[in-house]
XYZ file of C-alpha atoms in Angstrom:
583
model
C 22.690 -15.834 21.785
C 22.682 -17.680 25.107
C 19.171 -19.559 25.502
C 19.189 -20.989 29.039
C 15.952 -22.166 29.160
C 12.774 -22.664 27.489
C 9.341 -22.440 29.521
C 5.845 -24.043 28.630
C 3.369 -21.517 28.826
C -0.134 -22.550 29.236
C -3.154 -21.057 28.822
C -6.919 -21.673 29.705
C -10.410 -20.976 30.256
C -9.613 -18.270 27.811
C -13.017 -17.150 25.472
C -13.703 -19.488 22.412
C -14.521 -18.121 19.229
C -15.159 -18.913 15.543
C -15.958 -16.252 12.889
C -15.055 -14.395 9.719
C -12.013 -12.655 9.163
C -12.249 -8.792 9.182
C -11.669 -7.303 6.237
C -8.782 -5.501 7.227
C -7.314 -9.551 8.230
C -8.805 -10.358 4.361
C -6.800 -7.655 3.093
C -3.606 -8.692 4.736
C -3.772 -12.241 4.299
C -4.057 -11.430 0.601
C -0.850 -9.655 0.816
C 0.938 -12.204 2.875
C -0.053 -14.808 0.197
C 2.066 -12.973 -2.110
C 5.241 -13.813 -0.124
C 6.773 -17.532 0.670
C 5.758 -19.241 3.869
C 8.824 -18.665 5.875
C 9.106 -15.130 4.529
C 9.301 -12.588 7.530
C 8.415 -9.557 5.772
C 4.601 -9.179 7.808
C 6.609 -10.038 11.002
C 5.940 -6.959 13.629
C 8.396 -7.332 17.234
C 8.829 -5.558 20.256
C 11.176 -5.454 23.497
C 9.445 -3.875 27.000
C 12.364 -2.796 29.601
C 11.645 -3.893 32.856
C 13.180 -1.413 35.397
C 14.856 -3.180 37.990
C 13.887 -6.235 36.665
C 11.526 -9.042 38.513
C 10.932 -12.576 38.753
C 11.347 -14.946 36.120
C 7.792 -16.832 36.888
C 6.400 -12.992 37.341
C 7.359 -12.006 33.954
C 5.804 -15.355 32.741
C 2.635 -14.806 34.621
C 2.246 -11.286 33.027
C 2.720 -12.632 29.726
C 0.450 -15.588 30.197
C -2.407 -12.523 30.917
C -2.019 -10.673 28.088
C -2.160 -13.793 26.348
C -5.351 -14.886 27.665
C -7.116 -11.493 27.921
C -6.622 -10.219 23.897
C -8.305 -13.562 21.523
C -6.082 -12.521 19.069
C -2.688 -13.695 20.746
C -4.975 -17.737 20.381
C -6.312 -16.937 16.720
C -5.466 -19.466 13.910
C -6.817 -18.555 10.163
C -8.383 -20.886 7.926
C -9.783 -20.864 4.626
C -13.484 -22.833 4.561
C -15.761 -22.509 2.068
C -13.857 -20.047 -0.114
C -13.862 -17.671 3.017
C -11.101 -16.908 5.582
C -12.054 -17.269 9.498
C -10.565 -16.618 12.666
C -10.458 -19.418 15.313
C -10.158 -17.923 18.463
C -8.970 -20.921 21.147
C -10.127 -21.138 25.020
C -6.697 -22.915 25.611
C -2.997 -23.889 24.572
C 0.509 -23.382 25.603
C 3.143 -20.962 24.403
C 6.910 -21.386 24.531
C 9.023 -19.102 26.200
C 12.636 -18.545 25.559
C 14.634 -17.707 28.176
C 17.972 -15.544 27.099
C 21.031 -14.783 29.611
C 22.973 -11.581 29.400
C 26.065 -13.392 29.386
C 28.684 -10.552 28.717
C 26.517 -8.381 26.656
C 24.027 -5.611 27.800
C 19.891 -5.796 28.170
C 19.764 -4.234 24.976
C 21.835 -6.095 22.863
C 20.574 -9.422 24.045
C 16.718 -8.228 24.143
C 17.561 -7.206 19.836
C 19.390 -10.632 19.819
C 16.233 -12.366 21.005
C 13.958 -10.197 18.820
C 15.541 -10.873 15.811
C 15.678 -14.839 16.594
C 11.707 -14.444 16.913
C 10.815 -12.793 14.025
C 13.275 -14.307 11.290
C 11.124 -16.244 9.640
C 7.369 -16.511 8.825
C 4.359 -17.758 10.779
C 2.464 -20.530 10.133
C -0.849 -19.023 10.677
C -3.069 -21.822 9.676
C -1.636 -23.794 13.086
C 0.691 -20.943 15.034
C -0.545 -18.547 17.236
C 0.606 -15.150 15.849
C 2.779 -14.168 18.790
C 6.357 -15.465 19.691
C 7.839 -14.457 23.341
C 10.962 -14.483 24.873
C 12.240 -13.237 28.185
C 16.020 -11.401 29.121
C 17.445 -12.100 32.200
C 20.230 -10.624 34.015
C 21.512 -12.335 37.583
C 18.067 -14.474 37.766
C 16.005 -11.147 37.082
C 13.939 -10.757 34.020
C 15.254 -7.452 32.946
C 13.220 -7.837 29.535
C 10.370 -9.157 27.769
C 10.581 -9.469 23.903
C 7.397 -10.116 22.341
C 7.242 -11.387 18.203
C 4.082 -11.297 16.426
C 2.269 -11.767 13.069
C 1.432 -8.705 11.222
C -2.066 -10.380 11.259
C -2.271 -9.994 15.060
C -1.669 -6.326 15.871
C -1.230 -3.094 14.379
C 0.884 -0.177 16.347
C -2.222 0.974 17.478
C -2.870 -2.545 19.218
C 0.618 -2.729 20.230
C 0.404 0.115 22.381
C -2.730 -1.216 24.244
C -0.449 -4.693 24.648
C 2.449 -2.175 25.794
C 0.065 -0.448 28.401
C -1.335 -3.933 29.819
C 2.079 -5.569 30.467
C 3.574 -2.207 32.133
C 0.809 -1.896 35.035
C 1.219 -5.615 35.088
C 4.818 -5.488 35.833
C 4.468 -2.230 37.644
C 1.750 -4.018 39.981
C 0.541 -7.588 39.438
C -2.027 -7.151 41.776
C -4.009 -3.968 38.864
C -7.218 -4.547 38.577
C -7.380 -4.884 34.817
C -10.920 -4.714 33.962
C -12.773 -7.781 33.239
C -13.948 -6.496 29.352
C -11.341 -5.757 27.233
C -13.530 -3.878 24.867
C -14.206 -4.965 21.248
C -11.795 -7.797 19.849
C -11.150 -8.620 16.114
C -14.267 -11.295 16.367
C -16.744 -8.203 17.342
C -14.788 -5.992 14.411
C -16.147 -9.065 12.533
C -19.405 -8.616 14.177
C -19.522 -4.967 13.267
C -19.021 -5.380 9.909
C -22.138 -7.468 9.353
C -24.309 -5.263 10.944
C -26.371 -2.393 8.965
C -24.135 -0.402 10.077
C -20.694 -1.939 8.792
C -22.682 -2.843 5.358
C -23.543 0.525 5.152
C -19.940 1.512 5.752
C -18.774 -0.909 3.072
C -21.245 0.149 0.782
C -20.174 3.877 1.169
C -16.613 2.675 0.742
C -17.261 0.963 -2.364
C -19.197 3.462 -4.075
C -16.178 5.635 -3.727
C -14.469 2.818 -5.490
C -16.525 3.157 -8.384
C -16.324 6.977 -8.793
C -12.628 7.285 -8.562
C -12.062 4.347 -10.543
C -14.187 5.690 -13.538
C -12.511 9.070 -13.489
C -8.472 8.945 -12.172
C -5.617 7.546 -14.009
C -5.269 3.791 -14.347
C -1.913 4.139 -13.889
C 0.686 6.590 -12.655
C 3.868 3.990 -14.384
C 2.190 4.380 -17.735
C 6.054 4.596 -18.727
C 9.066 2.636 -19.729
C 10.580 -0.516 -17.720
C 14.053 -1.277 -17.429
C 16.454 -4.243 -16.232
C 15.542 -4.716 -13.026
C 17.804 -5.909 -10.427
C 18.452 -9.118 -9.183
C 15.880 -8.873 -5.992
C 13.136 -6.634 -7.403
C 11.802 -4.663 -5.141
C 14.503 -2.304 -3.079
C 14.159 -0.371 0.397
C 15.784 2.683 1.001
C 15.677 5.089 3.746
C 16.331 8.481 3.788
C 17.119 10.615 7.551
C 16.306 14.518 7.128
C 16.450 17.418 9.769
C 16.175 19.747 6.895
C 12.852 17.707 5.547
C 11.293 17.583 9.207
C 11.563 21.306 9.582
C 10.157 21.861 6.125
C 7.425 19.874 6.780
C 6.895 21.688 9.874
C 6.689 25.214 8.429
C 4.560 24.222 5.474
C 2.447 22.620 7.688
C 2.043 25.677 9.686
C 1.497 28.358 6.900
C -0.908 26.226 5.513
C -2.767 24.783 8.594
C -3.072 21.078 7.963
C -0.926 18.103 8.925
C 2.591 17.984 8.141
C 1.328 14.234 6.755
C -0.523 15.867 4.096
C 2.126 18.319 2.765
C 4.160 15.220 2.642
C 1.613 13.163 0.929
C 1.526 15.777 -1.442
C 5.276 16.451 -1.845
C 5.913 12.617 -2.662
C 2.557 12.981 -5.000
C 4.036 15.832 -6.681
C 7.800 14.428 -7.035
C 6.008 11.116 -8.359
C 3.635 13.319 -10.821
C 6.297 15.217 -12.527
C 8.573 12.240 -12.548
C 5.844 9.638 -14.450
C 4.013 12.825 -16.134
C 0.869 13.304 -14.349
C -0.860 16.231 -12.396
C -3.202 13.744 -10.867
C -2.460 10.857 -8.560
C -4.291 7.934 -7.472
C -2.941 5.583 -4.860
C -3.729 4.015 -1.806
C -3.080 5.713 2.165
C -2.351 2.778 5.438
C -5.270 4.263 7.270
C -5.486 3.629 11.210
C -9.641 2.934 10.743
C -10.046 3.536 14.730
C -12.445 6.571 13.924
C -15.336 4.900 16.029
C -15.063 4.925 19.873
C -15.381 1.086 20.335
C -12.327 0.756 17.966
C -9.823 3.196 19.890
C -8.137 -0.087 22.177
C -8.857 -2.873 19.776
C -5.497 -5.415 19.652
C -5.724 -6.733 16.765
C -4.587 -5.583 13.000
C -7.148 -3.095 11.968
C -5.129 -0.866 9.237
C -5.763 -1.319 5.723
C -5.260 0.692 2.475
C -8.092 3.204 1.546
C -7.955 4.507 -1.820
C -6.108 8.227 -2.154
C -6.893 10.458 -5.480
C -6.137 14.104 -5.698
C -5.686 16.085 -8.709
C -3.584 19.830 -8.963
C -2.748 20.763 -12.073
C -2.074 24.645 -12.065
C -2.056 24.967 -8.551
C 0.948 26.524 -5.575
C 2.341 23.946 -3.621
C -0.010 24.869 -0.967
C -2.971 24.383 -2.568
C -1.832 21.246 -3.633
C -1.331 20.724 -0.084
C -4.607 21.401 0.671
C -6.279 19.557 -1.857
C -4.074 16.567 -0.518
C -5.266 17.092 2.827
C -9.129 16.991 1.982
C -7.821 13.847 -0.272
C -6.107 11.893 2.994
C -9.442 12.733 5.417
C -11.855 11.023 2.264
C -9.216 8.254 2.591
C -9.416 7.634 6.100
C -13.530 8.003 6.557
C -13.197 5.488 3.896
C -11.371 2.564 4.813
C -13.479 -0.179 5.769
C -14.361 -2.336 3.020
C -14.784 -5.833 1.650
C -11.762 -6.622 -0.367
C -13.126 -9.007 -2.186
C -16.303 -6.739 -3.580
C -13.715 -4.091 -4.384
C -12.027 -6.302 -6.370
C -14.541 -7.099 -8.373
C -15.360 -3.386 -9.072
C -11.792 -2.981 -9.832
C -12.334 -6.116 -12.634
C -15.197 -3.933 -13.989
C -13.774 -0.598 -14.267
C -10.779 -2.224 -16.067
C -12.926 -3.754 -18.358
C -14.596 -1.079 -19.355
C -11.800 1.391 -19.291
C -9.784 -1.383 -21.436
C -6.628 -1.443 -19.304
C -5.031 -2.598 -15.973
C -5.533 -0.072 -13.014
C -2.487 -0.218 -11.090
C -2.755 1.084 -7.301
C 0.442 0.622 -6.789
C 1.211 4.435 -5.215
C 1.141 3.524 -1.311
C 2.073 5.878 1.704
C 1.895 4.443 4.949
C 3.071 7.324 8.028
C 3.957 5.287 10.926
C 4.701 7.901 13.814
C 2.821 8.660 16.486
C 4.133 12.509 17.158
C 3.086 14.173 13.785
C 3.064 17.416 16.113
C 6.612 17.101 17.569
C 7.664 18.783 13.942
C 6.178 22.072 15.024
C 8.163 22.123 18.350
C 11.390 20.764 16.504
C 10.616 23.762 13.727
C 10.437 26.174 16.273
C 13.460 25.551 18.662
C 15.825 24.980 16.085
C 17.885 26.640 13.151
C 16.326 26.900 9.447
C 19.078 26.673 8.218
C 18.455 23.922 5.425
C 21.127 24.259 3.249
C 23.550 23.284 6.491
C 21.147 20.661 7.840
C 20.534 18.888 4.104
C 24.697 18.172 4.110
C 23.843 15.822 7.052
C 21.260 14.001 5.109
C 21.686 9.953 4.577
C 20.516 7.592 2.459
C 21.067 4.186 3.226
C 20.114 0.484 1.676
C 17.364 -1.146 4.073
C 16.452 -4.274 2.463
C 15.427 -5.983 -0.867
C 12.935 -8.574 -1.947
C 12.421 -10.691 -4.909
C 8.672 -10.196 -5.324
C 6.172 -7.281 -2.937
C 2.632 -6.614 -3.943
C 3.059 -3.190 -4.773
C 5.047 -0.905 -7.007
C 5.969 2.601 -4.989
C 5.227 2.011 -1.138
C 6.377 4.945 1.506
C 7.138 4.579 5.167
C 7.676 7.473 7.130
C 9.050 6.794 11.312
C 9.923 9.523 13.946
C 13.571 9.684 14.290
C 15.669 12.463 16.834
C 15.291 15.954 15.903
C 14.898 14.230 12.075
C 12.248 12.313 9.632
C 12.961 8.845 8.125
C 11.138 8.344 5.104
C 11.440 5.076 3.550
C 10.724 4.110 -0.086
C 10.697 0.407 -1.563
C 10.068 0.623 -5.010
C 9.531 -1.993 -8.010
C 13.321 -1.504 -10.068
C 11.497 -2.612 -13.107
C 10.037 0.853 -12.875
C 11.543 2.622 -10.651
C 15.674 2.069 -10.689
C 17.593 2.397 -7.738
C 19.509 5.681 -8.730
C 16.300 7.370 -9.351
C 15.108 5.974 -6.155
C 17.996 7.764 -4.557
C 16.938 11.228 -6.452
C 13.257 11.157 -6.242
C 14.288 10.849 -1.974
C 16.559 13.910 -2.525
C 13.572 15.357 -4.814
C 11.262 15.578 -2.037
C 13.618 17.089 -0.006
C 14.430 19.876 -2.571
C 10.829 20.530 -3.130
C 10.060 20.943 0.739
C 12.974 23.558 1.449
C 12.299 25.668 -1.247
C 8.376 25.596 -0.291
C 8.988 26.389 3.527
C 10.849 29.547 1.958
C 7.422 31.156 0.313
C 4.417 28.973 -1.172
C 5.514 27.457 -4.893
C 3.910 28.847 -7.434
C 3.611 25.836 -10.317
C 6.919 26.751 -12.342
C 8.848 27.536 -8.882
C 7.228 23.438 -8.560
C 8.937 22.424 -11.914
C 11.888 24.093 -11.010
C 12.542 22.545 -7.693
C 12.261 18.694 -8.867
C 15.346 17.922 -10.657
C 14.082 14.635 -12.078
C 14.837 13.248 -15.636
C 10.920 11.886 -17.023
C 10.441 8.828 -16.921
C 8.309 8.708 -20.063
C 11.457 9.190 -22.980
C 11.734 8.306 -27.071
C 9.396 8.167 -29.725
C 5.640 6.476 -30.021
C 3.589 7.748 -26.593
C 0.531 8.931 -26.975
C -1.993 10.439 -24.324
C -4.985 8.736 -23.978
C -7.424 9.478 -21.682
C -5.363 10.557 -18.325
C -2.608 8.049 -18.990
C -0.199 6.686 -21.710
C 0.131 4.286 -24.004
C 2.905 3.341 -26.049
C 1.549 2.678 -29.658
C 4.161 0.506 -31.629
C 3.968 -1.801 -28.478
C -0.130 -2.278 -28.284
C 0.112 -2.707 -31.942
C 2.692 -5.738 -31.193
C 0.001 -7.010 -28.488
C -2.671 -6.348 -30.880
C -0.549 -8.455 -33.969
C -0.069 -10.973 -31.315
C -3.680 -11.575 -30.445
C -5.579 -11.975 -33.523
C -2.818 -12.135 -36.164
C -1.242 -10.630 -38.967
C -3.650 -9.287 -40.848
C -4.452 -6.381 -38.207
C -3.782 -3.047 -37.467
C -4.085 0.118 -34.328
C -4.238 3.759 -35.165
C -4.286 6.184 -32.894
C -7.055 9.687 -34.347
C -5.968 12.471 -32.313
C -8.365 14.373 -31.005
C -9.158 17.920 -30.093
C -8.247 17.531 -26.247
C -4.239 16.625 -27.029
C -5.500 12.512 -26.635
C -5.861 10.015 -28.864
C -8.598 7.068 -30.108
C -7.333 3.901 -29.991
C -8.897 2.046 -32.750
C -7.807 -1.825 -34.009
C -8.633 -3.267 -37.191
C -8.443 -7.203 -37.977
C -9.478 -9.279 -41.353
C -11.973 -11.892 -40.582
C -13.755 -14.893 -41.984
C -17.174 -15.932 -42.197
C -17.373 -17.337 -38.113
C -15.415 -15.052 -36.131
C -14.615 -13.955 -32.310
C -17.607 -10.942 -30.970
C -15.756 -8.033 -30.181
C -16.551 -8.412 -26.604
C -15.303 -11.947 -26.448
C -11.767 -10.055 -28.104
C -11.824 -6.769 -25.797
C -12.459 -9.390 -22.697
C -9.336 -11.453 -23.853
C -7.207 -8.422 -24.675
C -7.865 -7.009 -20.889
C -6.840 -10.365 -19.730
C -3.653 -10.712 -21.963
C -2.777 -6.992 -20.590
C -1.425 -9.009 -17.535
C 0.237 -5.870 -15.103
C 1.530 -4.104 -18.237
C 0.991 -0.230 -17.907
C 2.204 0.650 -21.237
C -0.347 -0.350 -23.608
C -4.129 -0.524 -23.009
C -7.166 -1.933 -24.896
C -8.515 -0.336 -28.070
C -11.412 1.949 -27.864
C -12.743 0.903 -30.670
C -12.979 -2.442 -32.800
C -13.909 -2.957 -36.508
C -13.707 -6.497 -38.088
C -13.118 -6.419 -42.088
C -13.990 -8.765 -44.697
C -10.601 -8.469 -46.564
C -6.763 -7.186 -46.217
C -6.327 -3.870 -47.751
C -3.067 -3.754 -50.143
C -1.971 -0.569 -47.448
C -2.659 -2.009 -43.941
C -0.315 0.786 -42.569
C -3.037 3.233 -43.909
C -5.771 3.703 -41.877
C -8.262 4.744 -44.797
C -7.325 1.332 -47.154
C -9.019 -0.076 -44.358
C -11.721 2.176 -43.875
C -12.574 0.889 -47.547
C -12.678 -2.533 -46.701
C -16.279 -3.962 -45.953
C -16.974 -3.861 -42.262
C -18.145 -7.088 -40.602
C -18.717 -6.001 -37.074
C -17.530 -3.428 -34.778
C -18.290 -1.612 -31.360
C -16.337 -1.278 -28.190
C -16.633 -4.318 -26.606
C -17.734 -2.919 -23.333
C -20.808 -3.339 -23.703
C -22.971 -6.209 -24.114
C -26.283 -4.583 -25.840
C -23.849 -2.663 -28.311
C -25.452 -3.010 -31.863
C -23.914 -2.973 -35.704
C -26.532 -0.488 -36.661
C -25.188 1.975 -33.543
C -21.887 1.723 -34.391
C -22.090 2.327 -37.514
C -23.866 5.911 -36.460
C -20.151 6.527 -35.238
């Protein structure tokens, strides 16, 4: 890297501004808090050509404009008061980096300088969230090369940024006009209108009726070793999967996103044993007008459930693609207040929902599939020989457990999948890839009927060995909650599981007790909060405290002989003996 020079950018007379984050910058500043400082992983970076190149001190100029037309590029977050804001600042200077060609091409030195900006972590509490550079080849700025924080922009945003600095460079003298449009301060404005509450409110409520009804859990299964940086990335190129997308698509007259939503859901659900997914989508939330040409980071996860047990593939389709629109009208809420719903519905479902099914699809040409489908040979068998899978990156801790990425590549797909190796181990990341692949050539042939689904998936469960139960729509492992049980309240305790007449099991715990004793709630609140992000075992449904040991306590009826003390669910506060024992 040759650096020649580094210029002081200033800045001024810019808008001033000092106001709550959005939610979506809430939600993401969560997530970033899971990662160290310096960690790059939320780092977003781009390189504009400039044809012919210009002036050094032009190139500057145009960058100094974008900077001081978009607030976001002078935002600093702080947390005050147990809330995060955005400080939006009328003026500053920027440092810009000045990179010769040297020997090597525009390209290569333009990546160079990319990488260099966006290697490490931003400082956001005193950094602006953008890092520039400039390329220059015989005194000509040939490219500019522009880092940011996640925080900042969106790809969305970026192409709004993109659009701004080519009529710049194209023409300094474009009359840009004066109002940019909404900003993320107004997004912040928006949201505490009636009309944003009322958004959030609608979002939430969905919330609480998908929490109260899906599966907890979709890794209600065993762990395993995990490797020595958790959490993999792989990435898988396809012809063969673009053109099957494509065709599906087609037959079935939705977006080739939702056939693959519901080709990974499917994979996933026969994999972890479940005909019924709950996740979360990356939605764009630019539905409203004034959002369109917003810079700023706007995309957040809006919670995906779909359920298609007994259905053909394109039904399941289908039912995904009514899932994904729910999603995306959906996805402005307070994190925060969904949280705390979340905190609810796991205490009274008496286990840990894990969310940790994500799909993100980052291209912009969903239709160029179609075109590709039409002008070229089906020929999939041929096509899937040319299929790669390659290593992309690991980490030693993510916020998530199963996250998909899916870019345009040439007359191809890339779908990338980072995955927790506790659950999820890097061989079978490598088939379930291959799995969705399998599943999407043999449904572009004729629509799956659900054994031709089975059939398709060559996947070894994930759920293996003896002592699973179903209970409710997930799994628990009884010899281990009857460990966690023994571990909470002692020896002299027990968990049996009553089948009942849907294929599931009660969950009910028994423990010996003296004369001053824990309430069952105060137990059922502690055992939720000892469940830590385990997805094996859950919370009883049921409690009874006993006056004495039974000689048997491996037999549930010793204990039904012993005196009962107290009992009830624990979910509920205005529970009574006299109830329960109606039972």
């Amino acid at each position: 890297m040759v650096e020649i020079a580094q210029i002081e950018m200033r800045v001024s007379g810019c808008r001033e501004a000092d106001a709550p984050a959005t939610y979506a910058q809430r939600g993401l500043w969560w997530a970033m808090e899971m990662m160290s400082e310096d960690d790059a992983f939320f780092n977003e970076g781009w390189v504009v050509p400039v044809p012919g190149g210009t002036g050094i001190d032009q190139a500057v100029d145009v960058l100094q404009r974008v900077v001081e037309r978009f607030d976001i590029f002078r935002t600093t977050f702080h947390r005050q008061d147990g809330g995060l804001r955005q400080i939006v600042a009328s003026n500053g200077s920027l440092t810009v980096a000045v990179h010769d060609c040297g020997g090597v091409s525009v390209e290569d030195r333009a990546e160079g300088a990319l990488r260099s900006l966006v290697s490490t972590g931003f400082r956001a509490d005193i950094e602006w969230p953008i890092r520039l550079a400039i390329v220059v080849k015989d005194e000509r700025a040939q490219a500019l090369v522009l880092g940011f924080n996640h925080l900042a922009i969106d790809l969305r945003g970026w192409r709004v940024v993109e659009r701004t600095i080519t009529q710049l460079l194209a023409d300094p003298s474009t009359t840009i006009p004066d109002e940019p449009g909404w900003q993320p301060v107004d997004i912040a404005a928006h949201e505490s209108s009636s009309a944003g509450r009322a958004a959030n409110r609608a979002a939430l409520d969905r919330w609480r009726q998908i929490l109260s009804s899906a599966p907890p859990s979709m890794f209600d299964f065993e762990t395993v070793p995990e490797e020595e940086d958790r959490y993999w990335q792989l990435r898988m190129t396809s012809s063969a999967l673009a053109i099957a997308l494509a065709v599906v698509a087609e037959r079935s007259r939705i977006s080739n996103s939702a056939v693959l939503i519901a080709a990974i859901s499917t994979v996933f659900g026969q994999y972890s044993g479940h005909t019924e997914t709950v996740g979360q989508l990356n939605v764009a939330n630019r539905i409203d007008q004034e959002t369109h040409d917003v810079v700023g980071y706007l995309c957040w996860d809006s919670l995906f459930h779909a359920e298609w047990g007994g259905l053909s593939f394109d039904e399941i389709s289908r039912r995904c693609f009514y899932g994904a629109l729910d999603a995306y009208r959906h996805g402005e809420y307070d994190r925060d207040q969904a949280v705390a719903i979340r905190e609810s519905a796991e205490h009274q479902l008496g286990v840990k929902i894990d969310l940790g099914w994500q799909f993100n699809d980052c291209r912009e040409m969903t239709g160029s599939l179609a075109q590709l489908a039409r002008s070229t040979s089906h020929d999939f068998e041929a096509r899937r020989n040319d299929t790669r899978i390659s290593f992309v990156d690991s980490w030693p801790h993510i916020s998530t457990r199963f996250y998909v990425d899916v870019y345009d590549e040439p007359d191809s797909i890339a779908v990338e999948l980072l995955c927790d190796t506790r659950y999820i181990p890097v061989p079978v990341m490598r088939r379930i890839l291959r799995a969705i692949e399998s599943l999407m050539i043999a449904a572009a042939k004729h629509d799956l009927a659900p054994e031709e689904i089975a059939r398709s998936i060559d996947l070894p469960p994930a759920r293996s060995g003896n002592g699973w139960v179903r209970h409710g729509k997930g799994w628990v492992h009884l010899p281990a909650l009857r460990q966690a049980w023994l571990d909470l309240v002692g020896p002299s305790a027990a968990v049996f599981a009553q089948p009942l007449s849907d294929g599931t099991s009660r969950l009910v715990a028994y423990r010996v007790v003296g004369a001053v004793h824990e309430s069952v709630r105060d137990t059922h609140a502690v055992f939720v909060s000892a469940l830590g992000d385990r997805s094996d075992i859950c919370a009883p449904d049921h409690y009874i405290w006993c006056s004495e040991t039974p000689e048997d306590m491996s037999a549930s009826l010793e204990w039904d002989r012993s005196v009962i003390v107290d009992q009830g669910s624990g979910r509920d506060a205005k529970e009574t003996f006299a109830a329960d024992l109606e039972l």
